[in-house]
Amino acid sequence: MAKTLAEKIIENHFVSGSLKSTEEVNIKIDQTLTQDATGTMVYLQFEAMDISRVKTELSVSYIDHNTQQADFKNMDDHQFLQSFAKKYGVFFSRPGNGICHQVHLERFGIPGKTLLGSDSHTPTGGGIGMLAIGAGGLDVACAMAGAPFSFVMPHVIGIHLTGKLNPMCSSKDVILKLLQLETVKGGVDKVYEYYGKGVETLTVPQRATITNMGAELGATSSIFPSDNITKEFMKLQGREKEWRELSADIDCKFSKVIEINLSEIEPMIAMPHMPDLVVPVREIEGKKIDQAAIGSCTNSSINDLGIAADILDNKTVNENVSLGIAPGSKQVFENAIDAGIIKKLVKSGARILESACGPCIGMGFAPSSGGVTVRTFNRNFKGRSGTKDGEVYLASPETAAASALFGVITDPRKIKITSKDYSEFTKSDDSMIVPPASSIEAKTLEIIRGPNIKPCPKASVAENKFEAKIIIKTEDNITTDHIMPAGAKVLPYRSNIPEIAKYTFEAVDPGFYENAKKAGKGIIVGGENYGQGSSREHAALAPMYLGIKAVVVKSFARIHKANLINFGIAPLTFKNSSDYDTISKDDIISFPSFIDDIKKGNEVKAINKKTGKEMIFLHDLTAKSIDILLEGGMLNYTKKIV
Ligand code: MIC
Ligand code: SF4
């Protein structure tokens, strides 16, 4: 039977389960990646499993998120991660070497392999034909221990690309267009697979921009074929030997096909505060801006910087705009120096930032109060920039540079320059990647553990009969940034759950922490697509630590739902969505037969003690997920079965 590329890779890695979409499948993971903000928990969990070396073909630990070091905490984390990597068989990418997804694409990704990363933008690797998936940290720890990764066998959506992008239109505009069509919840349990003549017109970094931001669609992954363009990219990286040709069978069946003619793509922009609030740039042209930023794992390749440099060449950034540029990796940075790009940017007044996530995760470069900023990033959730009322617009490097030049949102097609191709500048140097020690030397190595690193707490086993209070009732599209904020103040506590728990839902309801603690047992109520965005398991760990027993919503985002199960919180949905309107914050919900119900079928009985109303909540847990949940999470479960 003819197959899509995603199906072929899944089949090649199949361990158990079912290959029928919507059913659970378990696959072998070849490579893993972690970054420092999620990594400390991953390695603490791995340590708890008592395994002496990672069992994957390759595991890499990157430092790119917590690079602002206001006190000892972030660097303590870095040292923990570095010592851990050396001992347990993990490659370590030092701070300064770049953003995990950019570096992984350049130095480690291999077409046809599977990659699991504790970061939602891991699908960037789909740009070279990998099946790359973002997951919670605990799932990544288990993959490093050699366990297969379980997920819902996705529907594969075909994106048929034809035509060729016009000057000043970019692959960022393609993914923004797709977000406009599909929305932030359109991709749940789906893989977006790109094919057609238009694919040949896109470079690997352009493809990676698209697969990267497929995360904003809520997709499990996104993937391009591995063709001659991929081969050329790998050759320039000195890794031609790792290339192999891969594509879907010509007559394969996609569950849906979306046609995109690249020649018809125009500059697009996502408006505050959601990546799918997309309009053509021309519709909001002329809006005054205060800041612009070019970088992040979405748009920080050499050509992303190069086009900005050419737009700004021999000109000065508008006097009311601050422009920040963060090269995606040390490799990009060095080559941008050799290509003369950095000189042009510095001359124009751009501020060169570190090769790291930086402003994308609220680590510096926050906009002014009420400030308008045009960024080439992938997320513009309220407050994520570090400024509560900051207005973040997401666009291409072309649009960001043109807007920085004129001081207002500008359609870059106004600028008549021919963009240069800098892809040949690819000198690489892996001196900032520290290899692991040999297994003999590893035995003698100690792990460095600063005082801010606290063990990962565990949940208690489930009860059959209990009452819990509704601590918060939220709207649709709640992100994990709402549940557990990031930024310079909170990120240093990623390895300290008792401390970070104090910030849970801080921007939505500052009373959440105290109320949850007082209640002892709590419930979170939400709308559609609850938990979209970041993979941070802290958005499940902290609620678990505060006694949350169930999250009842209209629908879930994939990674967060898996994280809830991993930490012993029941992910439930309303059988009658109108029940959402009948319950309020502070209501007490009683579950008369929770365990019996969960084991018996997919319905869980609940009674609102305030109104007396009986409700049915639904679950779609597999047999294994039920065991994990009832045991009080994956750590307890694994301990019990090994
Ligand atoms: C993000 O872009 O939100 C992050 C920060 O990279 C997260 C991971 C995290 O919260 O540490 C992600 O995308 O998963
Ligand atoms: Fe880093 Fe931003 Fe990419 Fe997340 S989205 S990995 S914070 S650059």
XYZ file of C-alpha atoms in Angstrom, residues 170-621:
452
model
C 9.060 34.153 2.817
C 8.385 30.712 4.208
C 7.285 32.421 7.453
C 4.402 33.863 5.445
C 3.507 30.322 4.329
C 3.178 28.996 7.880
C 1.348 32.160 8.990
C -1.095 31.596 6.114
C -1.575 28.006 7.287
C -2.214 29.214 10.837
C -4.867 31.546 9.473
C -6.513 28.588 7.712
C -6.083 25.882 10.348
C -5.984 27.833 13.668
C -3.996 27.009 16.825
C -6.028 23.885 17.473
C -6.354 22.661 13.877
C -3.371 20.337 14.093
C -4.066 18.319 17.257
C -3.114 14.662 16.596
C -2.117 15.498 13.020
C 1.117 15.537 11.047
C 1.442 18.117 8.273
C 3.389 16.635 5.377
C 4.632 18.901 2.576
C 4.990 17.715 -1.007
C 4.753 18.898 -4.612
C 6.869 20.942 -7.024
C 6.939 23.952 -4.706
C 9.027 22.004 -2.164
C 12.036 22.095 -4.531
C 12.027 25.903 -4.412
C 12.531 26.022 -0.622
C 15.891 25.754 1.151
C 16.267 23.624 4.294
C 16.176 26.632 6.682
C 13.006 27.850 4.923
C 11.453 24.409 5.338
C 12.538 24.347 8.982
C 10.770 27.672 9.625
C 7.569 25.987 8.463
C 7.989 22.745 10.425
C 9.070 24.709 13.512
C 5.912 26.765 13.623
C 3.718 23.749 12.912
C 3.868 23.538 16.718
C 1.555 26.558 16.833
C -1.035 24.545 14.893
C -0.981 22.080 17.781
C 0.380 19.428 15.394
C 2.209 16.296 16.518
C 4.797 17.038 13.838
C 5.428 18.483 10.380
C 7.689 16.983 7.737
C 9.312 17.695 4.371
C 10.800 15.069 2.047
C 14.570 14.594 2.060
C 15.684 15.498 -1.475
C 18.643 17.011 -3.322
C 18.184 20.334 -1.514
C 18.490 18.427 1.766
C 21.560 16.665 0.399
C 23.166 20.003 -0.481
C 22.408 21.332 3.025
C 23.941 18.271 4.680
C 26.957 18.503 2.367
C 27.560 22.114 3.397
C 27.380 20.890 7.001
C 30.023 18.268 6.217
C 27.443 15.525 6.869
C 26.595 14.323 3.375
C 27.149 10.712 4.474
C 24.150 10.915 6.790
C 21.814 12.007 3.995
C 19.313 9.659 2.432
C 16.531 10.275 -0.012
C 13.018 10.036 1.434
C 9.576 10.942 0.205
C 5.960 9.851 0.260
C 4.772 7.317 -2.320
C 3.223 9.127 -5.269
C -0.242 7.613 -4.855
C -0.354 7.725 -1.048
C -3.538 8.875 0.655
C -3.543 11.948 2.896
C -6.551 12.362 5.160
C -6.960 15.857 3.734
C -5.039 17.960 1.208
C -4.482 21.699 1.457
C -3.292 23.468 -1.700
C -0.818 26.326 -1.323
C 0.493 28.170 -4.360
C 3.705 29.825 -3.191
C 3.436 32.430 -5.971
C 0.252 33.691 -4.311
C 1.734 34.022 -0.827
C 2.048 37.615 0.375
C 3.630 39.001 3.578
C 1.489 37.967 6.562
C 1.510 38.985 10.221
C 0.011 37.499 13.412
C -1.560 40.098 15.660
C -1.575 40.121 19.477
C -2.054 37.772 21.307
C -2.415 34.531 19.330
C -0.311 33.079 16.490
C -3.453 32.414 14.435
C -4.774 35.988 14.442
C -3.169 36.382 11.038
C -3.811 39.096 8.428
C -1.877 40.274 5.355
C 0.714 42.891 6.403
C -0.830 45.419 3.986
C -4.027 45.467 6.068
C -2.325 46.905 9.139
C 0.482 48.828 7.449
C 1.393 52.138 9.042
C 0.946 51.093 12.691
C 3.712 52.691 14.744
C 6.156 50.279 16.366
C 8.615 50.644 19.236
C 10.700 47.555 18.830
C 11.603 44.762 16.411
C 13.481 41.513 16.923
C 14.930 38.972 14.520
C 15.884 35.543 15.831
C 14.394 32.551 17.721
C 14.299 28.944 16.552
C 11.858 29.994 13.809
C 13.930 32.571 11.945
C 17.585 32.805 12.832
C 19.420 31.192 9.922
C 22.091 33.001 7.937
C 19.647 34.105 5.234
C 17.174 35.405 7.850
C 19.915 37.699 9.161
C 21.227 38.350 5.650
C 17.966 39.707 4.253
C 17.600 42.022 7.264
C 21.179 43.250 6.748
C 20.536 43.911 3.067
C 17.325 45.815 3.817
C 19.148 47.951 6.399
C 22.402 48.288 4.447
C 23.810 51.818 4.712
C 20.666 53.021 6.476
C 19.835 53.560 10.153
C 17.079 51.888 12.155
C 14.213 54.359 12.732
C 14.932 56.626 15.718
C 11.888 55.384 17.648
C 12.654 51.694 17.202
C 15.013 49.390 19.031
C 16.043 46.458 16.842
C 17.487 43.278 18.381
C 19.142 40.484 16.406
C 19.873 37.037 17.878
C 21.747 34.635 15.545
C 20.354 31.116 15.977
C 23.692 29.456 16.558
C 27.381 30.153 16.951
C 27.749 28.736 13.457
C 25.275 31.266 12.044
C 26.927 34.046 14.080
C 30.459 33.277 12.853
C 29.377 32.903 9.258
C 27.335 36.103 9.440
C 30.555 37.827 10.505
C 32.464 36.330 7.564
C 29.679 37.273 5.139
C 29.702 40.914 6.294
C 26.119 40.618 7.615
C 26.929 41.556 11.202
C 28.889 44.615 10.045
C 25.885 45.899 8.072
C 23.525 45.238 10.989
C 25.744 46.871 13.597
C 26.251 49.855 11.293
C 22.479 50.258 10.979
C 22.161 50.466 14.769
C 20.835 46.940 15.398
C 21.632 45.526 18.815
C 23.300 42.131 18.571
C 21.961 39.727 21.198
C 23.344 36.415 22.363
C 22.809 33.231 20.278
C 19.993 31.955 22.489
C 16.202 32.088 22.950
C 16.483 35.472 24.719
C 13.473 37.754 24.146
C 11.367 34.886 22.755
C 11.041 33.511 26.275
C 11.050 36.879 28.042
C 14.754 36.777 28.929
C 15.523 40.424 28.312
C 14.646 42.850 25.498
C 11.095 43.321 26.841
C 9.063 46.002 25.048
C 8.043 49.310 26.681
C 4.682 49.560 28.471
C 1.992 49.107 25.877
C 4.877 48.866 23.389
C 4.367 47.454 19.902
C 6.987 44.971 18.768
C 7.370 43.051 15.498
C 9.192 39.773 16.048
C 10.189 36.895 13.818
C 9.333 34.468 16.633
C 6.553 31.886 16.876
C 4.511 32.857 19.952
C 2.897 36.124 20.968
C 0.893 35.040 24.029
C -0.034 37.865 26.379
C 2.790 38.749 28.748
C 5.319 36.271 27.291
C 7.575 39.131 26.170
C 8.003 40.192 29.804
C 5.710 43.239 29.407
C 2.130 42.521 30.485
C 0.520 44.961 28.056
C 3.165 44.624 25.328
C 1.718 44.032 21.848
C 3.663 41.349 20.008
C 3.231 40.885 16.241
C 4.793 37.855 14.520
C 6.203 38.235 11.011
C 9.039 37.380 8.624
C 12.565 38.841 8.853
C 11.720 40.871 5.728
C 8.681 42.462 7.411
C 10.492 42.975 10.733
C 13.490 44.673 9.084
C 11.354 46.872 6.827
C 9.200 47.891 9.813
C 12.318 48.662 11.889
C 13.584 50.867 9.095
C 10.418 52.928 8.699
C 9.196 52.836 12.309
C 5.793 51.512 11.269
C 4.498 48.107 10.198
C 5.620 47.913 6.574
C 4.923 45.546 3.698
C 8.498 44.643 2.671
C 7.552 44.427 -1.008
C 7.997 48.222 -1.001
C 11.731 47.699 -0.716
C 13.255 47.053 -4.087
C 16.453 45.132 -3.464
C 17.520 41.752 -4.746
C 18.148 39.544 -1.780
C 21.459 37.718 -1.743
C 21.820 34.039 -0.957
C 24.242 33.471 1.902
C 23.688 29.700 2.265
C 27.241 28.966 1.126
C 28.534 30.506 4.359
C 28.365 27.343 6.429
C 31.737 26.936 8.094
C 31.102 24.652 11.033
C 32.956 24.018 14.247
C 31.777 21.714 17.026
C 34.224 22.886 19.658
C 31.350 24.036 21.913
C 29.827 20.564 21.996
C 31.259 18.517 24.837
C 31.179 14.757 24.234
C 30.265 12.356 27.049
C 32.916 10.477 29.016
C 33.632 6.814 28.335
C 31.550 4.438 30.458
C 34.652 3.548 32.493
C 35.575 7.169 33.222
C 31.889 7.954 33.854
C 31.880 5.784 36.993
C 34.308 8.161 38.693
C 32.395 11.348 37.864
C 30.287 13.287 40.380
C 27.147 15.273 39.573
C 27.333 18.955 40.549
C 24.128 19.919 42.390
C 23.515 23.528 43.486
C 21.128 24.406 46.347
C 18.299 25.403 43.980
C 18.015 21.899 42.542
C 15.286 20.034 44.405
C 14.049 16.503 43.709
C 11.006 16.007 41.502
C 7.912 15.555 43.720
C 5.572 12.595 43.233
C 1.769 12.484 43.208
C -0.277 10.322 45.539
C -2.231 7.334 44.230
C -5.796 7.979 43.084
C -8.805 7.586 45.437
C -12.146 6.045 44.511
C -14.311 8.543 46.386
C -13.283 12.144 46.924
C -14.359 15.767 46.822
C -12.391 18.577 45.249
C -12.884 22.328 44.879
C -12.857 24.208 41.566
C -9.859 26.479 41.988
C -10.110 28.235 38.642
C -12.439 28.359 35.645
C -10.720 29.482 32.451
C -11.684 30.323 28.857
C -10.660 28.687 25.530
C -7.040 28.447 24.302
C -5.345 28.648 27.705
C -1.614 28.215 27.052
C 0.980 26.612 29.263
C 2.438 30.145 29.503
C -0.810 31.108 31.308
C -0.564 28.088 33.607
C 3.144 28.441 34.349
C 4.741 31.675 33.148
C 8.336 31.851 31.908
C 10.580 34.942 31.856
C 13.573 36.081 33.855
C 11.789 35.952 37.237
C 10.295 32.455 37.031
C 12.651 30.414 34.796
C 15.380 30.167 37.468
C 12.983 27.956 39.498
C 12.500 25.283 36.830
C 14.467 22.832 39.000
C 12.630 23.789 42.204
C 8.952 22.791 42.094
C 7.929 24.022 45.594
C 9.189 27.491 44.640
C 7.931 27.626 41.031
C 4.468 26.424 42.154
C 3.915 29.882 43.681
C 3.666 31.335 40.165
C 0.965 28.944 38.886
C -1.700 30.910 36.943
C -0.113 34.086 38.343
C -1.241 36.349 35.487
C -4.755 34.854 35.268
C -5.617 34.553 38.975
C -2.990 35.654 41.495
C -4.959 33.889 44.275
C -4.574 30.441 42.654
C -1.605 29.277 44.720
C -3.113 30.150 48.110
C -6.582 28.839 47.199
C -5.238 25.548 45.890
C -3.108 25.049 48.978
C -6.031 25.826 51.288
C -8.399 23.501 49.396
C -6.051 20.508 49.572
C -7.754 18.843 46.632
C -8.601 20.901 43.560
C -9.973 20.895 40.028
C -9.176 23.156 37.076
C -11.971 23.886 34.592
C -11.229 25.091 31.074
C -12.528 25.533 27.522
C -11.212 24.358 24.129
C -7.544 23.551 23.373
C -6.519 23.739 27.038
C -2.732 23.631 27.531
C -1.599 24.618 24.039
C 1.920 25.940 23.458
C 5.030 25.067 25.408
C 5.784 21.481 26.419
C 6.816 22.573 29.931
C 5.726 19.828 32.295
C 5.897 22.350 35.122
C 2.383 23.313 33.977
C 1.314 19.856 35.211
C 3.907 19.306 37.945
C 3.091 22.483 39.878
C -0.703 21.896 39.836
C -0.035 18.283 40.951
C 2.148 19.581 43.778
C -0.738 21.904 44.762
C -3.243 19.051 44.991
C -5.022 19.328 41.620
C -6.697 15.965 40.949
C -8.481 16.605 37.644
C -8.584 19.090 34.784
C -12.032 19.222 33.185
C -12.190 21.024 29.840
C -13.884 21.082 26.437
C -10.721 19.846 24.649
C -6.967 19.426 25.274
C -3.723 20.161 23.474
C -1.658 16.984 22.944
C 1.530 17.509 24.958
C -0.141 18.999 28.007
C -2.673 16.192 28.181
C 0.162 13.649 28.197
C 1.955 15.654 30.902
C -1.164 15.632 33.115
C -1.363 11.838 32.934
C 2.374 11.541 33.610
C 1.882 13.460 36.840
C -1.285 11.730 38.011
C -3.860 14.407 37.119
C -6.985 13.122 35.326
C -7.584 14.830 31.951
C -11.385 14.860 31.575
C -13.783 16.484 29.116
C -17.445 17.449 29.463
C -19.953 14.982 28.000
C -22.364 17.898 27.679
C -20.362 20.979 26.937
C -23.242 23.076 28.361
C -22.228 21.761 31.820
C -19.276 24.139 31.522
C -21.740 27.016 32.001
C -23.318 25.519 35.127
C -20.184 25.301 37.238
C -18.297 28.091 38.919
C -15.100 28.739 40.769
C -15.249 27.499 44.394
C -17.950 24.857 43.679
C -17.212 21.519 45.326
C -17.364 18.540 42.990
C -17.742 15.080 44.412
C -16.638 11.923 42.624
C -18.492 8.933 44.118
C -16.680 6.163 42.209
C -13.723 7.681 40.369
C -11.464 4.599 40.044
C -14.340 2.213 39.315
C -15.691 4.552 36.621
C -12.333 5.088 34.945
C -11.682 1.359 34.821
C -15.183 0.478 33.646
C -15.566 2.690 30.591
C -15.042 6.215 29.433
C -17.556 8.001 31.698
C -16.829 9.431 35.140
C -19.731 10.435 37.427
C -19.518 13.746 39.252
C -21.926 15.786 41.393
C -21.765 19.518 41.944
C -22.426 19.770 45.710
C -23.492 23.414 45.433
C -26.181 22.980 42.773
C -26.840 19.272 43.221
C -26.378 18.801 39.472
C -25.097 15.447 38.300
C -22.610 15.520 35.448
C -20.731 13.050 33.304
C -17.111 13.696 32.440
C -15.368 11.691 29.727
C -11.894 10.223 29.396
C -10.189 8.548 26.449
C -7.316 6.952 28.354
